[in-house]
Amino acid sequence: MALTPVAAPPSERVVPASDGQIKLSFAPVVKAVAPSVVNVYATTIEQQSASPFANDPFFQRFFGGQGQFQSRPRESQSLGSGVMVDSSGMILTNRHVIEGATDVRIALSDGREFAVDVTVEDAQTDLAVLKIRDPKGATFPAITFADSDALQVGDLVLAIGNPFGVGQTVTSGIVSGLARTGVESSDYEFFIQTDAAINPGNSGGALVDLEGHLVGINTAIYSQTGGSVGIGFAIPANMARLVAEAGVSGGAIVRPWFGAKMQAVNSDIANSLGMAAPHGALITEVAPDGPAAKAGFASGDVILSVDGVAVDDPSAFNFRLATKPIGKRTSLQRLRGGKSEDVPFYVEAAPVASADMVAKIDGNSRFSGTTVQQLTPDLAESKGLPYDSQGVIVTAIAKGSAAEQMGLEVDDVVLSLNDAAMDTAKTFEQTASQRVRTWQVILQRGGRVLRSIVSG
């Protein structure tokens, strides 16, 4: 299976010049695209206390503690939208629509409903791919991706989804802005902004151009009331396509790694570098032996463009690089010493952690339920730590485990146990599996070093 090729760039843009042109209808576009947009229903089972007094010390005293207030499962449902990206029944939606769901179903515009399996959940982009569990031999209308880099502010777009559960709805508007950041806490912030009405339930739905091609996945709104105020955001199709391809092919999402930390160029920095205007990504630190170092980049360099496309800040650079295939030769425009030059850069993936760099503690141990990974430069960068950070980082804690009860948290960096440095995953595994009377634990959490003594 393979996604349909990216659509050709739109024809030349023309402003309506007559009343007749203004009265033209979007109906043909909607008719062609609507069958590819689905409703997504996600069911989540949550544990809820049977009594509002369960945590009240007064009632616990007279009713024998929390054990008398047994929790009970509560079923909750969330509503979103999705886009059919492959005729076999693959759907692209937002991860937050289906996160934690125990059952997910989709409904097509013609009323058919299907159970689906979640095949890809990508927290870094807030995207997920669903697959119809039993298509019963049917094929489905898949949407065609557009080149979202061809979008311009002012282009007309349509948003299609299921707001507030009222049924499939189409709203129109324009592209209000491009490369918006600070919208969500995802790793790749580079959103399309539109004034087409987007409301709760639209998440995961389609933002399409007037050619009927997908330019973005509607994902967030800015609102103080919960309803649309004309400020909606969509993940660009060029990023969404990468996640969709992984879902269709059954492969993993492999992302490029540059190997450098960067900051935005402000006015003061621009003046000090002799730049006419503040733009670009200023390199502040380079990972030893990383891709950037091998390509000759150094602290103080400013990256101005990727393959001729200007980048305004580190978020724009990260997005541009993330959409490049591994192994591709790209051209990065670099400003150094007042002179700009094009530097060839071969896109590389981050190193894959070997089996001996990961450890999971099971059995009768105070750390049972802990999974850790040895810190490497790329992992340290992703966690906002220095490249030379030492220790092992907690990547998972099993629910209800001894480690959770002890208070360990995901992203804790374990520095030492009983005065032994935890510089490798193997050392942590050997040490944490021991049975001792007490543990002296030194870890780093949120930039602070914490020291504690816990029983064995």
Coordinates of C-alpha atoms in Angstrom, one line a residue:
M1 CA 0.0 0.0 0.0
A2 CA 1.1 3.6 -0.6
L3 CA -0.4 7.0 -0.3
T4 CA -1.5 8.9 -3.4
P5 CA 1.2 11.2 -4.7
V6 CA 1.2 14.8 -3.5
A7 CA -1.1 16.9 -5.6
A8 CA 0.3 19.4 -8.1
P9 CA 0.6 23.0 -6.9
P10 CA -2.6 25.0 -7.2
S11 CA -3.3 27.0 -10.3
E12 CA -2.6 30.7 -10.2
R13 CA -4.5 32.6 -7.5
V14 CA -7.1 35.1 -8.8
V15 CA -9.2 37.5 -6.7
P16 CA -12.9 37.3 -7.5
A17 CA -13.6 40.2 -10.0
S18 CA -17.4 40.1 -10.3
D19 CA -20.6 39.4 -8.4
G20 CA -21.0 36.2 -10.4
Q21 CA -17.6 34.9 -9.3
I22 CA -18.3 35.8 -5.7
K23 CA -21.5 33.8 -5.8
L24 CA -19.7 30.6 -6.9
S25 CA -20.3 27.6 -4.6
F26 CA -17.9 25.4 -2.7
A27 CA -20.4 22.5 -3.1
P28 CA -18.4 20.6 -5.7
V29 CA -15.3 20.6 -3.5
V30 CA -17.3 19.5 -0.5
K31 CA -19.0 16.7 -2.5
A32 CA -15.7 15.4 -3.5
V33 CA -14.0 15.6 -0.1
A34 CA -16.7 14.9 2.5
P35 CA -16.7 11.1 2.0
S36 CA -13.1 11.0 3.1
V37 CA -13.8 12.7 6.4
V38 CA -15.0 10.5 9.3
N39 CA -16.3 10.9 12.8
V40 CA -14.2 9.3 15.5
Y41 CA -15.7 8.0 18.7
A42 CA -13.3 7.0 21.5
T43 CA -14.3 5.2 24.8
T44 CA -12.2 5.5 27.9
I45 CA -12.6 3.6 31.1
E46 CA -11.6 5.6 34.2
Q47 CA -11.6 4.6 37.8
Q48 CA -13.8 6.9 39.9
S49 CA -14.4 6.8 43.7
A50 CA -17.8 5.7 44.7
S51 CA -18.0 8.4 47.3
P52 CA -17.0 12.1 47.3
F53 CA -15.8 11.6 50.9
A54 CA -13.2 9.0 50.0
N55 CA -10.2 11.4 50.6
D56 CA -11.7 13.1 53.6
P57 CA -9.7 12.1 56.8
F58 CA -12.8 12.6 59.0
F59 CA -14.8 10.0 57.1
Q60 CA -11.8 7.7 56.7
R61 CA -11.5 7.7 60.5
F62 CA -15.0 6.4 61.1
F63 CA -15.4 4.2 58.0
G64 CA -12.1 2.3 58.1
G65 CA -10.0 4.2 55.6
Q66 CA -10.2 4.4 51.8
G67 CA -10.8 0.7 51.5
Q68 CA -14.5 1.3 52.4
F69 CA -14.8 3.6 49.5
Q70 CA -14.3 1.2 46.6
S71 CA -13.5 2.8 43.3
R72 CA -15.7 1.9 40.4
P73 CA -15.1 2.1 36.6
R74 CA -16.6 5.0 34.8
E75 CA -17.0 5.1 31.0
S76 CA -16.4 8.3 29.2
Q77 CA -16.6 9.1 25.5
S78 CA -14.8 11.7 23.4
L79 CA -15.6 12.8 19.9
G80 CA -13.4 13.9 17.1
S81 CA -12.8 13.6 13.4
G82 CA -10.5 11.9 11.1
V83 CA -9.4 11.7 7.4
M84 CA -9.2 8.6 5.3
V85 CA -5.7 8.5 3.8
D86 CA -5.7 5.1 2.2
S87 CA -8.4 3.2 0.4
S88 CA -7.8 0.1 2.5
G89 CA -9.3 1.9 5.5
M90 CA -6.4 3.9 7.1
I91 CA -7.5 7.1 9.0
L92 CA -5.4 10.0 10.2
T93 CA -6.6 11.8 13.3
N94 CA -5.2 13.7 16.4
R95 CA -3.6 11.6 19.1
H96 CA -5.4 13.5 21.8
V97 CA -8.7 12.3 20.3
I98 CA -7.9 8.6 21.0
E99 CA -5.3 8.8 23.8
G100 CA -6.0 6.2 26.5
A101 CA -9.1 4.9 24.7
T102 CA -10.1 1.3 25.3
D103 CA -12.4 1.2 22.2
V104 CA -12.4 3.4 19.1
R105 CA -15.0 3.4 16.3
I106 CA -15.4 5.6 13.2
A107 CA -18.5 6.5 11.3
L108 CA -18.5 7.5 7.6
S109 CA -20.5 10.2 6.1
D110 CA -22.9 7.6 4.6
G111 CA -23.7 6.3 8.0
R112 CA -21.5 3.1 8.0
E113 CA -19.7 2.4 11.3
F114 CA -16.5 0.4 11.9
A115 CA -14.4 -0.7 14.8
V116 CA -10.7 0.4 14.3
D117 CA -7.3 -0.4 15.7
V118 CA -4.8 2.2 16.6
T119 CA -1.6 1.5 14.6
V120 CA 0.4 4.6 15.2
E121 CA 0.4 7.1 18.2
D122 CA 2.9 9.9 17.8
A123 CA 3.1 12.2 20.7
Q124 CA 5.7 14.4 19.0
T125 CA 3.2 15.6 16.4
D126 CA -0.1 14.8 18.2
L127 CA -1.1 12.6 15.3
A128 CA -2.4 9.0 15.2
V129 CA -3.3 6.5 12.5
L130 CA -6.3 4.2 12.8
K131 CA -7.0 1.1 10.7
I132 CA -10.5 -0.3 10.1
R133 CA -10.5 -3.7 11.8
D134 CA -12.9 -5.5 9.4
P135 CA -13.5 -3.6 6.2
K136 CA -15.7 -6.4 4.9
G137 CA -14.0 -6.2 1.5
A138 CA -14.9 -2.5 1.0
T139 CA -12.6 0.2 -0.3
F140 CA -12.8 3.7 0.9
P141 CA -12.4 7.2 -0.7
A142 CA -9.0 8.4 0.3
I143 CA -8.0 12.1 0.3
T144 CA -5.1 13.5 -1.7
F145 CA -2.4 15.4 0.1
A146 CA -1.4 18.9 -1.0
D147 CA 2.0 20.4 -0.6
S148 CA 1.4 22.6 2.4
D149 CA 4.5 24.6 1.7
A150 CA 2.7 26.1 -1.3
L151 CA 0.0 27.7 1.0
Q152 CA 0.0 31.4 1.2
V153 CA -1.7 33.7 3.8
G154 CA -5.1 34.7 2.3
D155 CA -5.7 31.4 0.5
L156 CA -9.3 30.1 0.8
V157 CA -9.7 26.9 2.8
L158 CA -12.5 24.7 4.1
A159 CA -12.6 22.9 7.5
I160 CA -14.6 19.6 7.6
G161 CA -15.4 17.7 10.8
N162 CA -18.0 17.0 13.4
P163 CA -18.1 19.9 15.9
F164 CA -20.0 19.3 19.1
G165 CA -21.3 16.1 17.6
V166 CA -23.9 17.8 15.5
G167 CA -22.9 15.9 12.4
Q168 CA -20.5 16.5 9.5
T169 CA -20.1 20.2 9.1
V170 CA -18.2 22.4 6.6
T171 CA -16.9 25.9 7.4
S172 CA -15.0 28.2 5.1
G173 CA -12.3 30.8 5.8
I174 CA -8.8 31.8 4.8
V175 CA -5.3 31.0 5.8
S176 CA -4.7 33.6 8.5
G177 CA -1.1 32.8 9.2
L178 CA 1.6 30.3 8.7
A179 CA 4.4 28.8 10.9
R180 CA 2.6 29.6 14.2
T181 CA 4.3 28.4 17.4
G182 CA 3.3 28.3 21.1
V183 CA 0.0 26.6 20.3
E184 CA 0.5 23.1 21.8
S185 CA 3.3 21.3 23.6
S186 CA 4.2 19.1 20.7
D187 CA 7.8 18.9 19.5
Y188 CA 7.1 20.2 16.0
E189 CA 5.2 23.5 16.3
F190 CA 4.6 24.9 12.9
F191 CA 0.9 25.4 12.6
I192 CA -1.4 26.8 9.9
Q193 CA -3.7 29.4 11.4
T194 CA -7.2 29.8 9.9
D195 CA -10.4 31.7 10.6
A196 CA -12.5 28.9 9.3
A197 CA -14.7 27.9 12.3
I198 CA -13.1 25.0 14.3
N199 CA -14.8 23.8 17.4
P200 CA -14.5 20.8 19.8
G201 CA -15.1 17.7 17.7
N202 CA -13.3 19.2 14.7
S203 CA -9.9 17.8 16.0
G204 CA -8.4 15.4 13.5
G205 CA -10.6 16.7 10.7
A206 CA -9.6 18.0 7.3
L207 CA -8.5 21.4 6.3
V208 CA -8.6 21.4 2.5
D209 CA -7.9 23.8 -0.3
L210 CA -10.3 24.6 -3.2
E211 CA -8.7 21.8 -5.2
G212 CA -10.1 19.4 -2.6
H213 CA -6.7 18.4 -1.4
L214 CA -5.6 18.1 2.3
V215 CA -3.5 21.0 3.4
G216 CA -3.7 20.3 7.2
I217 CA -5.2 18.3 10.1
N218 CA -7.3 20.6 12.3
T219 CA -6.0 20.2 15.8
A220 CA -6.5 23.2 18.2
I221 CA -8.3 26.5 18.7
Y222 CA -7.6 29.6 20.7
S223 CA -10.6 30.4 22.8
Q224 CA -11.5 31.7 26.2
T225 CA -15.1 30.2 25.9
G226 CA -14.4 26.8 24.3
G227 CA -16.0 27.8 21.1
S228 CA -14.6 29.2 17.9
V229 CA -13.5 32.8 17.9
G230 CA -11.9 32.6 14.4
I231 CA -8.4 31.4 15.6
G232 CA -7.9 27.8 14.7
F233 CA -4.8 25.8 14.0
A234 CA -3.9 22.8 11.8
I235 CA -0.9 20.6 11.5
P236 CA 0.6 21.1 8.0
A237 CA -0.1 18.2 5.5
N238 CA 3.7 17.8 4.8
M239 CA 4.2 16.7 8.5
A240 CA 0.9 14.7 8.6
R241 CA 1.9 12.8 5.5
L242 CA 5.0 11.4 7.2
V243 CA 2.9 9.9 10.1
A244 CA 0.3 8.6 7.6
E245 CA 3.0 6.9 5.5
A246 CA 4.3 5.1 8.6
G247 CA 0.8 3.9 9.4
V248 CA 0.1 2.7 5.8
S249 CA 3.5 1.0 5.4
G250 CA 3.5 -0.5 8.9
G251 CA 7.0 0.9 9.6
A252 CA 8.3 3.1 12.4
I253 CA 8.5 6.9 12.3
V254 CA 12.2 7.6 11.8
R255 CA 13.1 11.3 12.3
P256 CA 16.2 13.2 11.4
W257 CA 18.6 14.4 14.1
F258 CA 20.6 17.6 13.6
G259 CA 22.6 17.4 16.8
A260 CA 22.7 21.0 17.9
K261 CA 20.8 23.3 20.3
M262 CA 19.5 26.6 18.9
Q263 CA 17.7 29.8 19.8
A264 CA 15.9 32.4 17.9
V265 CA 17.7 35.5 16.6
N266 CA 16.4 38.6 18.3
S267 CA 17.1 42.2 17.4
D268 CA 20.2 42.5 19.7
I269 CA 21.7 39.3 18.2
A270 CA 20.9 40.4 14.7
N271 CA 22.6 43.8 15.3
S272 CA 25.7 42.1 16.7
L273 CA 26.0 39.8 13.7
G274 CA 25.4 42.6 11.2
M275 CA 22.1 41.1 10.0
A276 CA 19.5 43.4 8.4
A277 CA 16.6 41.8 10.2
P278 CA 16.2 39.2 13.0
H279 CA 15.6 35.8 11.6
G280 CA 17.1 32.3 11.5
A281 CA 18.2 29.8 14.1
L282 CA 21.3 30.5 16.1
I283 CA 23.4 27.5 17.1
T284 CA 24.3 27.6 20.8
E285 CA 25.7 24.1 21.4
V286 CA 26.8 21.3 19.1
A287 CA 26.7 17.6 20.1
P288 CA 30.1 16.0 19.9
D289 CA 30.4 13.7 16.8
G290 CA 26.8 14.5 15.9
P291 CA 25.5 15.2 12.4
A292 CA 25.9 19.0 12.7
A293 CA 29.4 18.6 14.0
K294 CA 30.4 16.3 11.1
A295 CA 29.0 18.8 8.7
G296 CA 31.1 21.6 10.1
F297 CA 28.6 23.6 12.1
A298 CA 29.7 25.3 15.3
S299 CA 28.3 27.4 18.1
G300 CA 27.6 30.9 16.8
D301 CA 26.5 29.9 13.3
V302 CA 23.1 31.0 12.1
I303 CA 21.0 28.8 9.8
L304 CA 19.0 31.0 7.4
S305 CA 17.3 28.4 5.2
V306 CA 16.8 24.8 4.3
D307 CA 16.9 23.9 0.6
G308 CA 16.2 27.5 -0.2
V309 CA 13.2 27.9 2.2
A310 CA 13.9 30.6 4.8
V311 CA 13.6 29.6 8.5
D312 CA 12.6 32.3 11.0
D313 CA 13.4 30.4 14.2
P314 CA 14.4 27.0 15.6
S315 CA 10.9 25.7 15.3
A316 CA 10.8 26.4 11.6
F317 CA 14.2 24.7 11.2
N318 CA 13.1 21.6 13.1
F319 CA 9.9 21.4 11.0
R320 CA 11.8 21.7 7.7
L321 CA 14.4 19.2 8.7
A322 CA 11.8 16.7 10.0
T323 CA 10.0 16.6 6.6
K324 CA 13.2 15.5 4.9
P325 CA 13.8 11.8 4.2
I326 CA 16.7 10.1 5.9
G327 CA 19.8 10.0 3.7
K328 CA 18.7 13.0 1.6
R329 CA 21.3 15.6 0.8
T330 CA 20.0 19.0 1.8
S331 CA 21.5 22.5 1.5
L332 CA 21.6 24.6 4.6
Q333 CA 22.4 28.3 4.3
R334 CA 24.7 29.3 7.1
L335 CA 25.8 32.8 8.3
R336 CA 29.3 32.8 9.8
G337 CA 31.5 35.8 10.4
G338 CA 29.2 38.1 8.4
K339 CA 29.2 35.8 5.3
S340 CA 26.5 33.4 4.2
E341 CA 27.3 30.2 2.4
D342 CA 25.4 27.0 1.4
V343 CA 26.6 23.9 3.4
P344 CA 25.7 20.4 2.2
F345 CA 24.0 18.3 5.0
Y346 CA 23.1 14.7 4.8
V347 CA 20.0 13.9 6.8
E348 CA 20.7 11.3 9.5
A349 CA 18.5 9.5 12.0
A350 CA 19.2 9.6 15.7
P351 CA 21.2 6.6 16.9
V352 CA 19.0 3.7 18.0
A353 CA 19.5 2.6 21.6
S354 CA 21.1 -0.9 21.8
A355 CA 19.6 -3.5 24.0
D356 CA 22.4 -3.1 26.6
M357 CA 21.4 0.6 26.9
V358 CA 17.9 -0.2 28.2
A359 CA 17.0 -1.9 31.4
K360 CA 13.7 -3.0 33.0
I361 CA 13.4 -4.0 36.6
D362 CA 11.0 -6.8 37.6
G363 CA 10.6 -9.1 40.5
N364 CA 10.9 -8.5 44.2
S365 CA 12.7 -5.1 44.1
R366 CA 12.0 -1.6 45.4
F367 CA 12.5 -0.5 41.8
S368 CA 10.3 -3.1 40.2
G369 CA 8.3 -1.6 37.3
T370 CA 11.0 0.8 36.3
T371 CA 12.3 1.1 32.7
V372 CA 15.4 3.2 32.2
Q373 CA 17.6 4.1 29.3
Q374 CA 21.2 5.2 29.4
L375 CA 21.6 8.9 28.5
T376 CA 23.1 9.6 25.0
P377 CA 23.6 13.1 23.4
D378 CA 20.4 12.8 21.3
L379 CA 18.3 11.6 24.2
A380 CA 19.7 14.3 26.4
E381 CA 18.9 17.0 23.8
S382 CA 15.3 15.8 23.6
K383 CA 14.9 16.1 27.4
G384 CA 16.5 19.5 27.5
L385 CA 19.7 18.2 29.3
P386 CA 23.4 19.0 28.5
Y387 CA 24.9 16.7 25.9
D388 CA 27.5 15.4 28.4
S389 CA 24.8 14.4 30.9
Q390 CA 25.5 11.2 32.8
G391 CA 23.1 8.7 34.4
V392 CA 20.1 6.7 33.3
I393 CA 16.7 8.3 32.6
V394 CA 13.4 6.8 33.6
T395 CA 11.4 6.1 30.5
A396 CA 8.4 4.2 32.0
I397 CA 6.9 3.4 35.3
A398 CA 4.4 0.5 35.6
K399 CA 1.1 1.6 37.1
G400 CA 0.7 0.3 40.7
S401 CA 4.3 -0.9 40.8
A402 CA 6.7 -0.6 43.7
A403 CA 8.6 2.1 41.8
E404 CA 5.5 4.2 41.4
Q405 CA 4.7 3.8 45.1
M406 CA 8.2 4.9 45.9
G407 CA 7.7 8.1 44.0
L408 CA 9.8 7.6 40.9
E409 CA 8.6 9.5 37.9
V410 CA 9.1 9.4 34.1
D411 CA 12.1 11.6 33.1
D412 CA 13.8 11.3 36.4
V413 CA 17.5 11.0 35.9
V414 CA 19.0 8.5 38.4
L415 CA 22.5 9.6 39.3
S416 CA 23.5 7.2 42.0
L417 CA 22.2 4.4 44.3
N418 CA 23.9 3.8 47.6
D419 CA 26.8 5.9 46.5
A420 CA 27.3 3.9 43.3
A421 CA 27.2 6.0 40.1
M422 CA 24.5 4.9 37.7
D423 CA 26.5 5.7 34.5
T424 CA 25.1 2.7 32.5
A425 CA 21.8 0.8 32.2
K426 CA 23.6 -2.4 33.1
T427 CA 24.9 -0.9 36.3
F428 CA 21.4 0.3 37.2
E429 CA 19.9 -3.1 36.5
Q430 CA 22.5 -4.9 38.6
T431 CA 22.2 -2.5 41.5
A432 CA 18.5 -1.9 41.6
S433 CA 17.8 -5.7 41.5
Q434 CA 19.5 -6.2 44.8
R435 CA 17.7 -6.6 48.1
V436 CA 19.1 -4.2 50.8
R437 CA 17.7 -2.6 54.0
T438 CA 17.8 1.0 52.7
W439 CA 18.4 2.9 49.5
Q440 CA 20.2 6.2 49.2
V441 CA 18.8 7.6 46.0
I442 CA 20.2 10.7 44.2
L443 CA 18.3 11.8 41.2
Q444 CA 17.7 14.8 39.0
R445 CA 14.2 16.1 38.5
G446 CA 13.1 19.3 36.7
G447 CA 16.6 20.7 37.0
R448 CA 16.9 20.0 40.7
V449 CA 19.0 17.3 42.4
L450 CA 17.0 15.4 45.0
R451 CA 18.4 13.1 47.7
S452 CA 16.3 10.7 49.6
I453 CA 16.5 7.5 51.7
V454 CA 13.9 4.8 51.2
S455 CA 13.4 1.4 52.7
G456 CA 14.5 -1.7 50.7

